[in-house]
Short mmCIF file of C-alpha atoms in Angstrom, two decimals:
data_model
loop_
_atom_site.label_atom_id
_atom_site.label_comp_id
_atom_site.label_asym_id
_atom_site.label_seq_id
_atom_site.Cartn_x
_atom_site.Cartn_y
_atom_site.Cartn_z
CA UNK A 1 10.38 19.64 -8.14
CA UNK A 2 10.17 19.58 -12.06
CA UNK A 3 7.20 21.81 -13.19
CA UNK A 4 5.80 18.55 -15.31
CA UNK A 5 4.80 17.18 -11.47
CA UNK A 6 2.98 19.66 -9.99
CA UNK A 7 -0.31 21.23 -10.11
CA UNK A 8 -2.07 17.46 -11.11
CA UNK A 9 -5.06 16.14 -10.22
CA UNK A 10 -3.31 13.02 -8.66
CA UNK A 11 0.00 11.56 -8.48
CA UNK A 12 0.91 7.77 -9.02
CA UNK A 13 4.34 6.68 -7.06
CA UNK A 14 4.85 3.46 -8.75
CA UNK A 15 5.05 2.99 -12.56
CA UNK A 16 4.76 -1.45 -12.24
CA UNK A 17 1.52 -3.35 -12.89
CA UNK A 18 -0.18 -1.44 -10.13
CA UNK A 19 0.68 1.91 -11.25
CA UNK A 20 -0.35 1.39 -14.50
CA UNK A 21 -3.53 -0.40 -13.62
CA UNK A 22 -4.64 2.91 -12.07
CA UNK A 23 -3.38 5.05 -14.79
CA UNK A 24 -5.53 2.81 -16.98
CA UNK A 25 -8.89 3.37 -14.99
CA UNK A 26 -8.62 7.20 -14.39
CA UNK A 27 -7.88 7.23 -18.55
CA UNK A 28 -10.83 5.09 -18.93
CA UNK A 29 -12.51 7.94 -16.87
CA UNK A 30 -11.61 10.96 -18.67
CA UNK A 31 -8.11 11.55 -17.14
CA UNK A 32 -5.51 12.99 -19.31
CA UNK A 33 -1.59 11.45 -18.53
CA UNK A 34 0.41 14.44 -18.08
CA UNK A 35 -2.14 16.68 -18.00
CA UNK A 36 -4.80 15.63 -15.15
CA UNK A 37 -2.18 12.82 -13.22
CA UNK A 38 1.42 12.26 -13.12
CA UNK A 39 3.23 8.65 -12.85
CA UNK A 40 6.75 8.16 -11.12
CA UNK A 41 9.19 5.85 -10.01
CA UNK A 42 12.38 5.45 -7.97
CA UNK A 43 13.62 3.17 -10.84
CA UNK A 44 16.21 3.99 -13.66
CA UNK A 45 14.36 4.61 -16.89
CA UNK A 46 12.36 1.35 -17.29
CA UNK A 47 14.08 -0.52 -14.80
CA UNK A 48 10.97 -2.20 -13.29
CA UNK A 49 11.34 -5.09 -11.21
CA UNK A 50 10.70 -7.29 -13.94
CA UNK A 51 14.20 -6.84 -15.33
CA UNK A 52 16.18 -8.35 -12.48
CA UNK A 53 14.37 -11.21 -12.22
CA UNK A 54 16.49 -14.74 -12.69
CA UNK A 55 16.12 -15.27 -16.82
CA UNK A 56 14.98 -18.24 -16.11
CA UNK A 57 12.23 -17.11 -14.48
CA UNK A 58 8.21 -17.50 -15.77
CA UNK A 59 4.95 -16.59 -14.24
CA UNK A 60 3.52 -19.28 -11.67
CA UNK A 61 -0.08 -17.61 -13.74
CA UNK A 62 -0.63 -18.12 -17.37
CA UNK A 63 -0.56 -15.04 -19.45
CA UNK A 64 -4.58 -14.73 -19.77
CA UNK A 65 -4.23 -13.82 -16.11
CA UNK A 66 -0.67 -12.11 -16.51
CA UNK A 67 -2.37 -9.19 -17.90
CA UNK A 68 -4.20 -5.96 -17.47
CA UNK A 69 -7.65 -5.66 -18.84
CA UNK A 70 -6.80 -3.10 -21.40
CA UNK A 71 -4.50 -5.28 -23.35
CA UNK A 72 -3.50 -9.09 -23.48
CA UNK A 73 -0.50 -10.49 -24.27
CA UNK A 74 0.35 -11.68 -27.33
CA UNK A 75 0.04 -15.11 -28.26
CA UNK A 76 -0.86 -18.01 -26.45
CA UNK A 77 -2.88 -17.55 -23.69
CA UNK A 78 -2.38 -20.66 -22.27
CA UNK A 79 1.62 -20.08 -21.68
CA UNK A 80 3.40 -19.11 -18.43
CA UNK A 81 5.14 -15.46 -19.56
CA UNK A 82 8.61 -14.90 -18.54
CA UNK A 83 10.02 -12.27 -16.71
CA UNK A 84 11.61 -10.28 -20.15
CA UNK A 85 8.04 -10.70 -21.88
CA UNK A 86 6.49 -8.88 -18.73
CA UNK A 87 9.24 -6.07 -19.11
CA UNK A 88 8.03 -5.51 -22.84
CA UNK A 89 4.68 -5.87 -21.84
CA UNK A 90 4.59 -3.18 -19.17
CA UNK A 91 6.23 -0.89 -21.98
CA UNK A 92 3.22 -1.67 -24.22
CA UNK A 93 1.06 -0.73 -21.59
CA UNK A 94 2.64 2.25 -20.77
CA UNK A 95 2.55 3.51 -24.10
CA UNK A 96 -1.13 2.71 -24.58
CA UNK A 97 -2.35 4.25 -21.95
CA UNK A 98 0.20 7.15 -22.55
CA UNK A 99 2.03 7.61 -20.30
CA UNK A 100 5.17 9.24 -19.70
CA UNK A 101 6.65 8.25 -16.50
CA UNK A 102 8.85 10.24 -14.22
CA UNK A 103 11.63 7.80 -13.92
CA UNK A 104 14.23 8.21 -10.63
CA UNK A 105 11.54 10.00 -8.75
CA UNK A 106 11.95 8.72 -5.11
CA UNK A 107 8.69 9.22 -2.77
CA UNK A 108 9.99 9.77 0.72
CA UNK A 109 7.10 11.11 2.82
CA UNK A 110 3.48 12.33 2.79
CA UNK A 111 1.74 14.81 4.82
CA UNK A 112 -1.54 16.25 4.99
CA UNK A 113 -1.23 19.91 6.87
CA UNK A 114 -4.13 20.92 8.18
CA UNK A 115 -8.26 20.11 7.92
CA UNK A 116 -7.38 20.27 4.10
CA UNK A 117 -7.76 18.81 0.48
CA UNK A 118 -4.43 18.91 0.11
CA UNK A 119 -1.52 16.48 0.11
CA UNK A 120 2.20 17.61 0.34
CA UNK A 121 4.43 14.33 -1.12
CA UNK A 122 8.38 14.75 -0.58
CA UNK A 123 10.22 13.14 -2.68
CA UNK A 124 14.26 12.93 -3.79
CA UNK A 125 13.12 15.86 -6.19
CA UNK A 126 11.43 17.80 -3.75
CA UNK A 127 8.06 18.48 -2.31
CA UNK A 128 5.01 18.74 -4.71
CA UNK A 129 1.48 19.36 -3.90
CA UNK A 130 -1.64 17.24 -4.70
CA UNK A 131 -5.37 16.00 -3.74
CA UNK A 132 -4.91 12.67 -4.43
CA UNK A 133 -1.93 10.27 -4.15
CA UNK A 134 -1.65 6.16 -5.04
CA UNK A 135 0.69 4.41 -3.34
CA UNK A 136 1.55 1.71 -6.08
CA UNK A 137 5.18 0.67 -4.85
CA UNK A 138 4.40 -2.82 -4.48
CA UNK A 139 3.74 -5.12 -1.73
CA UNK A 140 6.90 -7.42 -2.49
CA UNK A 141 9.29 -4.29 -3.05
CA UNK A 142 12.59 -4.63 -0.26
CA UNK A 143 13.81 -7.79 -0.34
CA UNK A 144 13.54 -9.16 3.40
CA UNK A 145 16.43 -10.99 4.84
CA UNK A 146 16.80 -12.83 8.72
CA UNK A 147 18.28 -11.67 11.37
CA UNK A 148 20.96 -13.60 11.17
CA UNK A 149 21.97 -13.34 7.62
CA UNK A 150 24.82 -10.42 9.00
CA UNK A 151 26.43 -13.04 11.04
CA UNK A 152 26.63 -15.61 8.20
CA UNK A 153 30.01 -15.73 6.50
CA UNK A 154 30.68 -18.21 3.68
CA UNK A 155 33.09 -18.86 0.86
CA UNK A 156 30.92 -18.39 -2.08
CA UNK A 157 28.56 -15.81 -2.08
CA UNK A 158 25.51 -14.57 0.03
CA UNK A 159 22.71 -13.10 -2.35
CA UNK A 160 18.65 -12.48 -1.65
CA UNK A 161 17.00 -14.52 -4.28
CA UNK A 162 16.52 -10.59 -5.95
CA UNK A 163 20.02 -10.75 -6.73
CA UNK A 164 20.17 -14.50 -8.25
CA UNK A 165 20.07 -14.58 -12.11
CA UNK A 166 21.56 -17.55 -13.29
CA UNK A 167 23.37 -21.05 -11.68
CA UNK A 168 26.85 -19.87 -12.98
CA UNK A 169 26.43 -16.76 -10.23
CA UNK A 170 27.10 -19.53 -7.70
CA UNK A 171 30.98 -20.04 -7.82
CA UNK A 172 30.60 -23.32 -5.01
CA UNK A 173 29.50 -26.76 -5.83
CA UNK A 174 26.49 -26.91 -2.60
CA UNK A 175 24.33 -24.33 -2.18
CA UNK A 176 21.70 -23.73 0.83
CA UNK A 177 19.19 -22.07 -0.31
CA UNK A 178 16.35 -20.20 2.91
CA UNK A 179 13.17 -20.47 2.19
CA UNK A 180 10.15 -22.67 1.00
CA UNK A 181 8.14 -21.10 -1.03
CA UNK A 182 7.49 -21.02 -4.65
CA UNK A 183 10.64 -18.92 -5.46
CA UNK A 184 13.02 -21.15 -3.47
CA UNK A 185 11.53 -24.18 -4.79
CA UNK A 186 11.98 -23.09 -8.40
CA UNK A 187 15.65 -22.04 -7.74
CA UNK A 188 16.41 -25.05 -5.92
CA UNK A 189 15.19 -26.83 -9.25
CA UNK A 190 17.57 -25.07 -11.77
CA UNK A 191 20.50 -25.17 -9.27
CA UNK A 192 20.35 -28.63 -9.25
CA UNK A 193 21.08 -29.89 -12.66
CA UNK A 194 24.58 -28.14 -11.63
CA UNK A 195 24.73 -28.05 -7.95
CA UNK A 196 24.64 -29.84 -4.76
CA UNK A 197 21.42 -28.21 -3.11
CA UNK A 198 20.15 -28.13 0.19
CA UNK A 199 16.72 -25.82 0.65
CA UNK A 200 15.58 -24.69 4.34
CA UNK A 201 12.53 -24.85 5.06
CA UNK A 202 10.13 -23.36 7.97
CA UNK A 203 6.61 -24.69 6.98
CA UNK A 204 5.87 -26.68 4.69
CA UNK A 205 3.03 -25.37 2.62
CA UNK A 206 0.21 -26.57 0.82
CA UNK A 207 0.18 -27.86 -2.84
CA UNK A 208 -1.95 -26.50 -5.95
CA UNK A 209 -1.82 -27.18 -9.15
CA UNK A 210 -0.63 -24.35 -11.87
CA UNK A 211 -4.09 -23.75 -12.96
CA UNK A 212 -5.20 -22.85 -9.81
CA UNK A 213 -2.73 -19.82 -9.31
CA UNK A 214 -5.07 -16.98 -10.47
CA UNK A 215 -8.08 -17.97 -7.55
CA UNK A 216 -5.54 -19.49 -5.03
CA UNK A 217 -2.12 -17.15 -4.43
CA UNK A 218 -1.40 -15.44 -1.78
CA UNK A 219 -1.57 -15.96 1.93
CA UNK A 220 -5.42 -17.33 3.47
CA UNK A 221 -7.00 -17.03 6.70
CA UNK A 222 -8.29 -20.01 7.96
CA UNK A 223 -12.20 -20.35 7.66
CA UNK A 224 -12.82 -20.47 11.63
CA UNK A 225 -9.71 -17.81 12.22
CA UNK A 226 -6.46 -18.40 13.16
CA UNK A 227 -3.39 -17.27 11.93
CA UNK A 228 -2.85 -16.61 8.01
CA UNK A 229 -1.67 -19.65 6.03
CA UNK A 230 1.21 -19.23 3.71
CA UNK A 231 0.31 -19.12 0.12
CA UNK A 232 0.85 -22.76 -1.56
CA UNK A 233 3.07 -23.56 -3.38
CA UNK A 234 2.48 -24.74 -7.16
CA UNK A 235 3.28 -26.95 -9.95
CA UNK A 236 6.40 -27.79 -8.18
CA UNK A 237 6.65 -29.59 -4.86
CA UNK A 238 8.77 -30.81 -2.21
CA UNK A 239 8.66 -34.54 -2.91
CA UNK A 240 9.70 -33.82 -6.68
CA UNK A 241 12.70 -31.93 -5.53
CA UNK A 242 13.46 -34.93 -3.14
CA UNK A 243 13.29 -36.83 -6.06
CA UNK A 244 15.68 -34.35 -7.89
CA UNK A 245 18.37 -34.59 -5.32
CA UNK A 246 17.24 -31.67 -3.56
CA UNK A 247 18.51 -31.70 0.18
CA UNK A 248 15.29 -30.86 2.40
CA UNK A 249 16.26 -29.53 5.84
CA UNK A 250 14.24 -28.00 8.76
CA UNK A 251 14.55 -24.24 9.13
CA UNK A 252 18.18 -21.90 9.61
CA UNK A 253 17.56 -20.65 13.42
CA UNK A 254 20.97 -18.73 13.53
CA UNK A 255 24.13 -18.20 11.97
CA UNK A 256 28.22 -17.68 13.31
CA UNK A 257 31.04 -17.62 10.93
CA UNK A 258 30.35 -20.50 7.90
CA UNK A 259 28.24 -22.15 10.19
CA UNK A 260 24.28 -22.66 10.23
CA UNK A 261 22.15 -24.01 12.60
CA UNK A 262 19.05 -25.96 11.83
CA UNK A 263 16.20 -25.82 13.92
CA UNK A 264 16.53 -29.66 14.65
CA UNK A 265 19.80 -28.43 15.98
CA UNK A 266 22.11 -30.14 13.34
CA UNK A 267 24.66 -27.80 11.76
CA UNK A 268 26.12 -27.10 7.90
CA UNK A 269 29.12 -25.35 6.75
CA UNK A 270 27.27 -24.32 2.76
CA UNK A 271 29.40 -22.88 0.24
CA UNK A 272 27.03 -20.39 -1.10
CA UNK A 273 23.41 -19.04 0.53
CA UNK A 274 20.44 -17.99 -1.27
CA UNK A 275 17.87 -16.14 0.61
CA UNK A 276 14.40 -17.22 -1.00
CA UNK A 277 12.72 -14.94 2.22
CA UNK A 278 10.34 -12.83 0.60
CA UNK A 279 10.13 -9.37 0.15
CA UNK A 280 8.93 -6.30 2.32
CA UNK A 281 6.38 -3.85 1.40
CA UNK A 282 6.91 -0.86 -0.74
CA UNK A 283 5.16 1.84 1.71
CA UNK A 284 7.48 2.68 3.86
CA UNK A 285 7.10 6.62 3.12
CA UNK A 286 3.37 6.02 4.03
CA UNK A 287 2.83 7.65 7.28
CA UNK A 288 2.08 5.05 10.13
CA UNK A 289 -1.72 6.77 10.22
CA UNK A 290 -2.61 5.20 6.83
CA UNK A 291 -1.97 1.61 8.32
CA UNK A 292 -5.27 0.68 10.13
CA UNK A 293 -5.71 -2.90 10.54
CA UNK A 294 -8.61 -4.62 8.57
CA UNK A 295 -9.49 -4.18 5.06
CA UNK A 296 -10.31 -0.38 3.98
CA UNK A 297 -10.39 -1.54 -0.33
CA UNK A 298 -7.80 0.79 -1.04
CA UNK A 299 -8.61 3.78 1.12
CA UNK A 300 -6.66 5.02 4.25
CA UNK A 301 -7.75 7.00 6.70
CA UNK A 302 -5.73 9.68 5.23
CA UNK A 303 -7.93 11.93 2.24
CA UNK A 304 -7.12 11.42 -0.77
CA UNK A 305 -4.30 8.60 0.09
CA UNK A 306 -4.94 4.93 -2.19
CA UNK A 307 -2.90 2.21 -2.08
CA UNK A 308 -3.28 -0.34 -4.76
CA UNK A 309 -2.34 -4.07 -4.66
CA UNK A 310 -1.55 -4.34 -1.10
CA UNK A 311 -3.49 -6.88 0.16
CA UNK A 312 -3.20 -5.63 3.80
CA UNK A 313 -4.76 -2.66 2.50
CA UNK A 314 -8.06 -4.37 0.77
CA UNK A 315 -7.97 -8.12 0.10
CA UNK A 316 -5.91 -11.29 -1.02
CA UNK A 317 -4.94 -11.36 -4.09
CA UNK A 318 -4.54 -7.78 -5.43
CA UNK A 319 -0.82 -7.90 -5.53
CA UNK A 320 -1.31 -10.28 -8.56
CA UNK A 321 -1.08 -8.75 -11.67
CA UNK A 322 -5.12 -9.81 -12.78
CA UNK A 323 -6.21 -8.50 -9.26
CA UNK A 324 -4.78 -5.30 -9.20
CA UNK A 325 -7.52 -3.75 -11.49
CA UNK A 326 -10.65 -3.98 -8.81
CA UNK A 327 -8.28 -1.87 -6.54
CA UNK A 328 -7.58 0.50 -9.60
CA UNK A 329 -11.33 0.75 -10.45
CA UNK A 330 -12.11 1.97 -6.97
CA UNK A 331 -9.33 4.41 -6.55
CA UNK A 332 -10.27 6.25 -10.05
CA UNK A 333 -14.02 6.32 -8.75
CA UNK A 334 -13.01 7.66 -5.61
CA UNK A 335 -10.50 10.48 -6.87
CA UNK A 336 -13.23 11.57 -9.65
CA UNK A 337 -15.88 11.49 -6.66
CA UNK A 338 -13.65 13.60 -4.57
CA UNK A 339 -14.59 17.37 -4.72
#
C-alpha cells in the first residue's frame, strides 16, 4: 500500500461527484487533503464516468443544480451541461478543494477486526488501515444487463447503453434498443434521424417536465405504500418518439440466436441491441452487514463506514449531483464527532 494512503484520518473510495462532495465538507471542517483524508479511485487518471458518456449526451438537470455548493458552473445557469463540461468541472473541483486523488486504486473489501476503532480496507494495492471510510462508488456504477442478453446473438453489435457513444457505432440500419427510461428514450431519439428504431419497453413511466428534474428524479414510493415507482421520465416522451418514427414495443422476455421475444409474445430478428437497463450499485466490496434495510442517512451499522449518494442508504435523490451534499454534510460531522 503506497505510504501517501495510510495513517489518515479517513479514506474516500470514489473520486466522482460524491467523493468530492465529502472531500469538500471535511475541508470546510478543518480537514487537510493528503494530510488528514485520502481520495481514490479504480479509474485511470481522470477517467470518471463522465468521459464515456455518449457526446451527445446533456444533463436531464440544468447546471444551477448540476453543481456542488462550493463552486457553480460557468455560465448560464439555465443550460443543461453536457457530459465533457461535467468532466472539466469535476477537475475544477478537485483542484479547489485540493485534492490529489489516488487514481487505479481498486477497493475490494472492508473489515472491522475486533470491538475496535479501526477499519482494515483491501484494496488492488493492498490493505491499509483507517477509522473512517466513505463508500462514494456510485449507485449507478456496473452497468446491469438481463438475463438473457448471453443468449442474444445478432449481426450488428450488442452494447449496454455505457458503451454507446455515437449513431455511427451502430453498423445495421434497425436497432432495438431495452429499456424505457430516460436514457433509452434519449438514444432512441438520436438513433433515429439515422436509424430504423424499435425501443422495449417494461413500464411505461410517468412524465415531468425538465424543470422538475432537481425535486422529482429518482424512484418514489407510493404515498399509501406499495412498491417503488420508477423515476419519470422527462422532457422527452413516448408519444413524441411515436411521432419520430420510434417503434414502441412491449418488453424483451427472452432471447435464442437473433431472435427476441416480446412479452405480447410477437418476435424480432434486430440488427443491433442497445441495453438502456440501468446500472448496478458501486458497493459491492461493502460487507453484506452494512446493508440494513430502511434509511440509516449515510451511516451503516458498521463504525466508522458512510456511504454517500446511495439512496438505499439515506433517501431519494442523493445520487443526483445537487443532493449528494446533505449526505456529505453528515458524514464530515459524524467522522469529526467520532473519537
Amino acid at each position: 500500500m503506497p505510504a501517501s494512503l495510510a495513517h489518515r484520518r479517513a479514506i474516500i473510495v470514489g473520486a466522482g461527484h460524491s467523493g468530492l462532495a465529502v472531500a469538500a465538507a471535511l475541508t470546510a471542517e478543518g480537514l487537510r487533503p493528503q494530510r488528514d483524508f485520502v481520495v481514490i479511485d479504480a479509474a485511470d487518471a481522470g477517467q470518471r464516468s463522465w468521459s464515456s458518456r455518449w457526446h451527445s449526451m446533456v444533463l436531464l438537470s440544468d447546471a444551477r443544480h448540476s453543481a456542488l455548493p462550493t463552486r457553480r458552473h460557468p455560465g448560464d445557469q439555465r443550460r443543461r451541461p453536457r457530459a465533457d463540461e461535467m468532466v472539466d468541472y469535476l477537475k475544477v473541483v478537485e483542484a479547489a478543494i485540493g485534492v490529489e486523488t489516488a487514481w487505479g486504486i481498486r477497493a475490494t473489501g472492508l473489515e472491522r477486526r475486533g470491538d475496535g476503532p479501526t477499519l482494515h480496507l483491501a484494496t488492488t494495492a493492498g490493505e491499509v488501515q483507517t477509522r473512517n471510510i466513505v463508500c462514494a462508488t456510485g449507485a449507478a456504477a456496473r452497468p446491469r444487463l438481463p438475463e438473457w442478453a448471453t443468449a442474444l446473438s445478432v449481426p450488428g453489435v450488442a452494447i449496454h447503453s455505457s458503451s454507446y457513444h455515437y449513431p455511427r457505432q451502430i453498423p445495421t440500419q434497425d436497432v432495438l434498443i431495452i429499456g424505457g427510461g430516460n436514457s433509452g428514450l434519449q438514444i432512441a431519439r438520436e438513433l433515429a434521424a439515422f436509424h430504423t428504431v424499435t425501443l422495449a419497453v417494461r413500464t411505461r413511466r410517468g412524465h415531468r417536465p425538465l424543470a422538475s428534474y432537481a425535486s422529482s428524479a429518482g424512484q418514489r414510493r407510493p404515498l399509501f405504500g406499495g412498491d417503488r415507482r420508477p423515476e419519470p421520465v422527462f422532457g422527452d416522451n413516448y408519444e413524441r418518439l411515436q411521432h419520430a418514427g420510434v417503434h414502441i414495443t412491449p418488453a424483451v422476455t427472452h432471447a435464442r440466436g437473433g431472435e427476441v421475444t416480446f412479452e405480447d409474445a410477437t418476435t424480432a430478428s434486430p440488427g443491433s441491441v442497445i441495453f438502456a437497463t440501468g446500472y448496478l450499485p458501486g458497493d459491492d466490496w461493502v460487507p453484506d452487514e452494512a446493508r440494513t434495510p430502511g434509511p440509516r442517512r449515510a451511516t451503516t451499522p458498521i463504525p466508522g463506514l458512510f456511504v454517500a449518494g446511495f439512496p438505499q442508504y439515506s433517501r431519494r435523490g442523493v445520487d443526483t449531483i445537487s443532493g449528494v451534499s446533505a449526505d456529505a454534510t453528515a458524514i464530515a460531522r459524524h467522522i469529526i464527532d467520532r473519537p
